[in-house]
Short mmCIF file of C-alpha atoms in Angstrom, two decimals:
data_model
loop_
_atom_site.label_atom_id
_atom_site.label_comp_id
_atom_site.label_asym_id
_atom_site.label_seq_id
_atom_site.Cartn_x
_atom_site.Cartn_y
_atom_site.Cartn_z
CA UNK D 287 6.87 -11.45 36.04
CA UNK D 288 6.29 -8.60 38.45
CA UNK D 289 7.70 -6.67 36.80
CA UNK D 290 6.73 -7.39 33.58
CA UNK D 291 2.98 -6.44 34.70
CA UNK D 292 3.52 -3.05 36.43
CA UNK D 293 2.53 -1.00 33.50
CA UNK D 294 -0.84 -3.30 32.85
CA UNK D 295 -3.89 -1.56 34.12
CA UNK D 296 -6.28 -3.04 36.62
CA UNK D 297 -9.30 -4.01 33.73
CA UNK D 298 -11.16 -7.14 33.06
CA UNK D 299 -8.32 -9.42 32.65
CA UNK D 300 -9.96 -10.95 29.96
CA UNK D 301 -9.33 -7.89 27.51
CA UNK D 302 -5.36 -8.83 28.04
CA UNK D 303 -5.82 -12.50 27.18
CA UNK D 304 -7.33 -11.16 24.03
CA UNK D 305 -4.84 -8.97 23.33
CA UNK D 306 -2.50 -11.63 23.40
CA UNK D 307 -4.27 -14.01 21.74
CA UNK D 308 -4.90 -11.34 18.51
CA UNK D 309 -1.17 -10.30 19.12
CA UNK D 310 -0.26 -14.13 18.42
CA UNK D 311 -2.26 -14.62 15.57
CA UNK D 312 -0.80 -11.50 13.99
CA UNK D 313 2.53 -13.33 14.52
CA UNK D 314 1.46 -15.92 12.69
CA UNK D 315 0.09 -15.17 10.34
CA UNK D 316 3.36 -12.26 9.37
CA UNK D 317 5.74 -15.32 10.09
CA UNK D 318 4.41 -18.48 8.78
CA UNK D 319 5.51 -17.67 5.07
CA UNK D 320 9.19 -17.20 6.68
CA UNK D 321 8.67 -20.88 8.65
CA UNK D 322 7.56 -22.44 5.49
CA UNK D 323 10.77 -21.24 4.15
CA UNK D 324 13.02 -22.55 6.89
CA UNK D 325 11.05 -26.11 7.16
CA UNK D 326 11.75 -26.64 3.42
CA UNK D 327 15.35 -25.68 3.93
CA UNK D 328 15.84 -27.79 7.07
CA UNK D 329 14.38 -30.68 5.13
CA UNK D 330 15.66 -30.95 1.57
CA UNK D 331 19.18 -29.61 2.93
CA UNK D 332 20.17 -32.12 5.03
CA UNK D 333 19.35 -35.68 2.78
CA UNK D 334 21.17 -37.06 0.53
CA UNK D 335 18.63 -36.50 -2.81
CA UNK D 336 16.52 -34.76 -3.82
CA UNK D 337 16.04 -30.42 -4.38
CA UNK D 338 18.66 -28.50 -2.81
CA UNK D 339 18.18 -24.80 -2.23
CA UNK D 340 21.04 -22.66 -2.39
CA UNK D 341 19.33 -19.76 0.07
CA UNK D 342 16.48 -18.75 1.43
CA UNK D 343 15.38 -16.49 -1.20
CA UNK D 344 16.25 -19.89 -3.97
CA UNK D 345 14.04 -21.27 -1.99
CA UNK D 346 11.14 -18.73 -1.49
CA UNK D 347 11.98 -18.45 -5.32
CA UNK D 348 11.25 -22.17 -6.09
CA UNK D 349 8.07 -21.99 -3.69
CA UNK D 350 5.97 -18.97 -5.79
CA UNK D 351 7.23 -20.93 -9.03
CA UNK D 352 5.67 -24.75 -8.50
CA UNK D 353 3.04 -24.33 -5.31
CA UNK D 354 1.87 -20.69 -5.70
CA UNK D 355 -1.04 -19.06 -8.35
CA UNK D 356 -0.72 -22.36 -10.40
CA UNK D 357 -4.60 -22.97 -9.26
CA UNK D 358 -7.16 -23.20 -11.97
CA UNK D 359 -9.67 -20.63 -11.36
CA UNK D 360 -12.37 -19.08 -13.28
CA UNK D 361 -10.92 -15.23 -12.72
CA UNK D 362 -9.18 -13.16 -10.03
CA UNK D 363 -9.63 -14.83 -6.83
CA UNK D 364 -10.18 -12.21 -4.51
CA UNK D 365 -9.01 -13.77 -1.57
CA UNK D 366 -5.52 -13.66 -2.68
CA UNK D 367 -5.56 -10.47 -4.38
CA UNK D 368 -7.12 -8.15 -1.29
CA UNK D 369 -4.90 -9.36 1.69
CA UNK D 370 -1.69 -9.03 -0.81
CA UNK D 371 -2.95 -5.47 -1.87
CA UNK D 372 -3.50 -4.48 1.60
CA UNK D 373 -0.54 -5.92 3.15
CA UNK D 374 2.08 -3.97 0.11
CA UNK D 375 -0.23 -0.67 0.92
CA UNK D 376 0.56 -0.74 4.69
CA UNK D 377 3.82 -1.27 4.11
CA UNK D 378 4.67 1.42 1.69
CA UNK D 379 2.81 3.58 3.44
CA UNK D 380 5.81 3.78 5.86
CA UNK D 381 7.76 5.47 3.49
CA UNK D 382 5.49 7.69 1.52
CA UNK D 383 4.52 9.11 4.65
CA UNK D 384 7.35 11.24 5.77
CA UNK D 385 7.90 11.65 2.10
CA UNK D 386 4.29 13.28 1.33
CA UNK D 387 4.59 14.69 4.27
CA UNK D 388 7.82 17.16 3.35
CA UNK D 389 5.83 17.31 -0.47
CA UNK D 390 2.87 18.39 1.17
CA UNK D 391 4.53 21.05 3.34
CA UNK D 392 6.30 22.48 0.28
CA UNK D 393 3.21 22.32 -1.93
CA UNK D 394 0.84 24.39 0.20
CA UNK D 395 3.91 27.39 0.46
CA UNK D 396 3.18 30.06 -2.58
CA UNK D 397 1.41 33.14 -3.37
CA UNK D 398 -2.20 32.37 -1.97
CA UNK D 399 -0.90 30.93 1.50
CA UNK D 400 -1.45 32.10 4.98
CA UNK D 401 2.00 30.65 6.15
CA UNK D 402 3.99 33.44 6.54
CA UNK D 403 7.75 34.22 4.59
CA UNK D 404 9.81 33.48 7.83
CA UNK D 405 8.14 30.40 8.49
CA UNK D 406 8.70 28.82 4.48
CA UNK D 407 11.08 25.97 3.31
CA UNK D 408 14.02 26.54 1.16
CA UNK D 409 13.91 22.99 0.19
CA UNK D 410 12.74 19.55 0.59
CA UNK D 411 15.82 18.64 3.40
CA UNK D 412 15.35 21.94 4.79
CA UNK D 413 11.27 21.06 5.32
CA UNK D 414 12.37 17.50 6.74
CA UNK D 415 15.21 18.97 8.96
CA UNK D 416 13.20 21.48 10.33
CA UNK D 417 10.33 19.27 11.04
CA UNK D 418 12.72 16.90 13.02
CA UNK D 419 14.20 19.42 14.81
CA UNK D 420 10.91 21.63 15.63
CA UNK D 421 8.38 18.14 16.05
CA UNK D 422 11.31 14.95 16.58
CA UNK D 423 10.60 11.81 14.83
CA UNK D 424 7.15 11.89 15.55
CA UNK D 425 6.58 14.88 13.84
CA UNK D 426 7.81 13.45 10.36
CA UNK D 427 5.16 10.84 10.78
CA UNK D 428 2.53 12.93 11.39
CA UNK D 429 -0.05 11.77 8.98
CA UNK D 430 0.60 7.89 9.82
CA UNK D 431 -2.79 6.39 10.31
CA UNK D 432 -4.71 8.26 7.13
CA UNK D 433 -1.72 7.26 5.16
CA UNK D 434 -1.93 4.00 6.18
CA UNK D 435 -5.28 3.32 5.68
CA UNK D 436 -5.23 5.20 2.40
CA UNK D 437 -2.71 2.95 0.75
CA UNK D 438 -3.93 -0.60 2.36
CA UNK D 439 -7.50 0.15 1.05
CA UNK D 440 -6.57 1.91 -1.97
CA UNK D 441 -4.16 -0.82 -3.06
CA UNK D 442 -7.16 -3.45 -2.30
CA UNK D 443 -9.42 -1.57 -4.31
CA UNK D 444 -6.84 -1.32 -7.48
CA UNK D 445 -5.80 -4.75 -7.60
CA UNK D 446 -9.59 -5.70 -7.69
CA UNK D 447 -10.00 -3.04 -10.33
CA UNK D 448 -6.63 -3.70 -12.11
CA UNK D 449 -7.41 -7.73 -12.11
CA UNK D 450 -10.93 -7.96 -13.06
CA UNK D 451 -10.42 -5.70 -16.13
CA UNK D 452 -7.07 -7.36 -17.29
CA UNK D 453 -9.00 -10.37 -17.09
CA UNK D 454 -12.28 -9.42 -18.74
CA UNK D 455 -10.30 -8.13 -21.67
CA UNK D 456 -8.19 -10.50 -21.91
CA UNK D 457 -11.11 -13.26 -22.67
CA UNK D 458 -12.42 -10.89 -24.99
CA UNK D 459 -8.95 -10.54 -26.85
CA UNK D 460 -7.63 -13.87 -26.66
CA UNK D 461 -8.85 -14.51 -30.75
CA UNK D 462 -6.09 -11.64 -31.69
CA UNK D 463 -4.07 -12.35 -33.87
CA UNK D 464 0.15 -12.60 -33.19
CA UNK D 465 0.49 -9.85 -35.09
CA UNK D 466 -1.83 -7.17 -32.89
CA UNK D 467 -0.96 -8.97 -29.79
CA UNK D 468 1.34 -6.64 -28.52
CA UNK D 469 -1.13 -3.56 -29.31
CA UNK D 470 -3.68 -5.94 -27.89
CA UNK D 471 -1.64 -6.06 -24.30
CA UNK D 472 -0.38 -2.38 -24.65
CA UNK D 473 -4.36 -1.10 -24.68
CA UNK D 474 -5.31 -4.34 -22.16
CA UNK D 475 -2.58 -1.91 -19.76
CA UNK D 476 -3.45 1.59 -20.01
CA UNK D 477 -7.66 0.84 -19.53
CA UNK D 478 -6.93 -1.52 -16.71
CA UNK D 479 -4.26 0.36 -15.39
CA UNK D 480 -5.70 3.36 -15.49
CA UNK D 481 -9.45 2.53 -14.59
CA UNK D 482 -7.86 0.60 -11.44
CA UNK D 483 -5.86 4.30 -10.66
CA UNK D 484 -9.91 5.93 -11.01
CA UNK D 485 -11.38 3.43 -8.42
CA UNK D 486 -7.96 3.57 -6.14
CA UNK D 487 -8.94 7.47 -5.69
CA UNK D 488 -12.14 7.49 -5.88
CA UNK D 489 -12.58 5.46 -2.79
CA UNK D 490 -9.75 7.09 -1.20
CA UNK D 491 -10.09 10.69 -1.34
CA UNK D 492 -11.36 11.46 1.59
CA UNK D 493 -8.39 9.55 3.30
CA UNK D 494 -6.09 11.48 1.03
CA UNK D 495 -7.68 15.46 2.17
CA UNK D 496 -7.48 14.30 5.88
CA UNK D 497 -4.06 13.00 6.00
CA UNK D 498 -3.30 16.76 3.89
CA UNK D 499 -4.75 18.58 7.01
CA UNK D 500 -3.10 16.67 9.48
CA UNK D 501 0.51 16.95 7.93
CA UNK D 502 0.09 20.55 6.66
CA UNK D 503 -2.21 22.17 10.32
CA UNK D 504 1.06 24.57 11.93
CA UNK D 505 -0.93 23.62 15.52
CA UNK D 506 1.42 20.73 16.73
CA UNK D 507 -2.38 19.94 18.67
CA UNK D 508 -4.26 19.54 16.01
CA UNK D 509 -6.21 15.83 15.47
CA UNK D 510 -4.26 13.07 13.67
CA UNK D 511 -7.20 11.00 14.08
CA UNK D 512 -8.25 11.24 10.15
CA UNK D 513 -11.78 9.95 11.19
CA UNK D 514 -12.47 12.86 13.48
CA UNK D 515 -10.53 15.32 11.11
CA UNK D 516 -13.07 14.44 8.21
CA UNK D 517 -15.70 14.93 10.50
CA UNK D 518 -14.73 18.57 11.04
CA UNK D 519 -14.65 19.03 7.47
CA UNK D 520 -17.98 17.52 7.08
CA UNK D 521 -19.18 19.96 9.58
CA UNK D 522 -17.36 23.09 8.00
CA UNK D 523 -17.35 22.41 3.66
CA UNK D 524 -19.70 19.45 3.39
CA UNK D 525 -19.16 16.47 1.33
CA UNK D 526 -17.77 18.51 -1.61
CA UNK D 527 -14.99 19.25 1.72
CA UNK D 528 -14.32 15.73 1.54
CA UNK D 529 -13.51 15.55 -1.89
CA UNK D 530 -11.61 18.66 -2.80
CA UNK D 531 -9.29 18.22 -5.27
CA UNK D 532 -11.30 15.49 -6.61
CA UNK D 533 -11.06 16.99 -9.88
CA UNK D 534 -7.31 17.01 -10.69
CA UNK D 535 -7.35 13.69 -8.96
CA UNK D 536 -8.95 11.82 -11.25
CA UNK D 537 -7.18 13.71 -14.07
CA UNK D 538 -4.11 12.82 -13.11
CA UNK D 539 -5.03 8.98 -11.92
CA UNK D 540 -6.05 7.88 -15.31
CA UNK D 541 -2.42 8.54 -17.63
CA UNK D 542 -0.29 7.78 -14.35
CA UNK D 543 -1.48 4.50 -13.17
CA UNK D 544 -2.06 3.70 -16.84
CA UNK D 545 2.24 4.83 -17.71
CA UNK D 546 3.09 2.90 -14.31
CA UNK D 547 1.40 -1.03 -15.15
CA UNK D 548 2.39 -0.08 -18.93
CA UNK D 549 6.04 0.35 -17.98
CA UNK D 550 5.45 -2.41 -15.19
CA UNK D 551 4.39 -5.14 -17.98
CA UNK D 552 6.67 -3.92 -20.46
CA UNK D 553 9.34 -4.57 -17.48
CA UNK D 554 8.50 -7.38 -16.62
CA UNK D 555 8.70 -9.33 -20.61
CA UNK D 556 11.78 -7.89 -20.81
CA UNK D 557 13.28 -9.54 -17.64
CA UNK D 558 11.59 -13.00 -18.73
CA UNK D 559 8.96 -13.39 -15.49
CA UNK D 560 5.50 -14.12 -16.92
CA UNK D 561 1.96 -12.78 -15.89
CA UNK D 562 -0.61 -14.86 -15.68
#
């Protein structure tokens, strides 16, 4: 125990108590779908009758099919669709981040830049290789928190979007005949889709320009705090600053997020899983 408390600083003790206490509920509440799973195993596996699960996944599976979204409710419930929005954003956001990072670095190169000739990429593994070997594994990450935050927030704000008008239009549609149906869903996917890619961008733009300063600045000091990097660009361009590229943004949001839940709902009739 000693030892394990070297490194803890002399402060209110209480602070560390509360650390602990936040760092357990975090545990909790990350593990408890996992326990669920291994309760139901340990119990239906070992009697005689009754359900048998083959795996854990059969069994996860078998859990989202009979116990989970099979509530009546009057629309989207929000309180399922924000946390599971925010929790897919902050996890993808682990790998778009070194990702955007090497894009980024190989977008700003071209005729207008400042970087100069000796300094440019051949290639996306030549960006990422040099970036390891000039700034380590840090380096590749630079960019974490705005990306982070960008995708957990975004995603909660696109679900709400994406879910509120799937549903709307959906009551209003739900007199269509069989034989418009499908053209029924097909529109019911690109304006949802695509308003829900508007709203994801439009909230999140700021997020976006920040994390494109941090990953692209050549000063290895340079802030990765996104908060204090937006307020230097407050201070030098204003709020239009905080918005550049807003334009070709939303341009682009509309047909892409509208293609990507198209595809996704033509996807998923195909492989037989229903959307409620």
């Amino acid at each position: 125990m000693v030892e394990c408390n070297q490194g803890i600083s002399d402060g209110p003790k209480y602070k560390e108590y509360l650390a602990g206490l936040i760092a357990g509920v975090a545990t909790v509440i990350i593990g408890h779908p996992f326990d669920t799973v291994k309760v139901k195993l340990q119990k239906h596996n070992t009697e005689l009758h009754g359900v048998k699960y083959k795996n854990g996944l059969h069994c996860a599976a078998r859990i989202l099919q009979n116990e989970g979204g099979k509530l009546k409710s009057s629309g989207p419930d929000s309180l399922i669709i924000i946390p599971s929005a925010v929790y897919s954003g902050a996890i993808i956001s682990f790998v778009l981040c070194p990702t955007e990072l090497v894009k980024c670095r190989m977008q700003v190169q071209g005729t207008d830049s400042l970087i100069p000739k000796a300094s440019t990429y051949t290639g996306p593994v030549d960006c990422a290789l040099k970036t390891l070997r000039t700034e380590g594994v840090t380096g590749i990450f630079r960019g974490g928190t705005a990306t982070f935050l960008r995708e957990s927030l975004g995603n909660a704000v696109f679900f709400s979007v994406y879910e509120s008008v799937r549903y709307s239009m959906h009551l209003q549609l739900k007199d269509a005949s069989r034989d418009h149906k499908g053209l029924a869903d097909l529109g019911v996917g690109i304006i949802s889709g695509g308003l829900g890619g508007v709203a994801f961008w439009s909230a999140v733009l700021p997020l976006d320009v920040a994390k494109t300063m941090i990953q692209t600045n050549p000063d290895p000091n340079y802030s990765r705090n996104p908060f204090q990097v937006l307020k230097l660009i407050y201070k030098q361009a204003g709020l239009r600053g905080c918005y550049a590229g807003l334009g070709p943004t939303i341009a682009r949001a509309f047909p892409a997020n509208a293609a990507a839940i198209v595809t996704w709902e033509f996807a998923m009739k195909i492989l037989g899983i229903r959307h409620e």
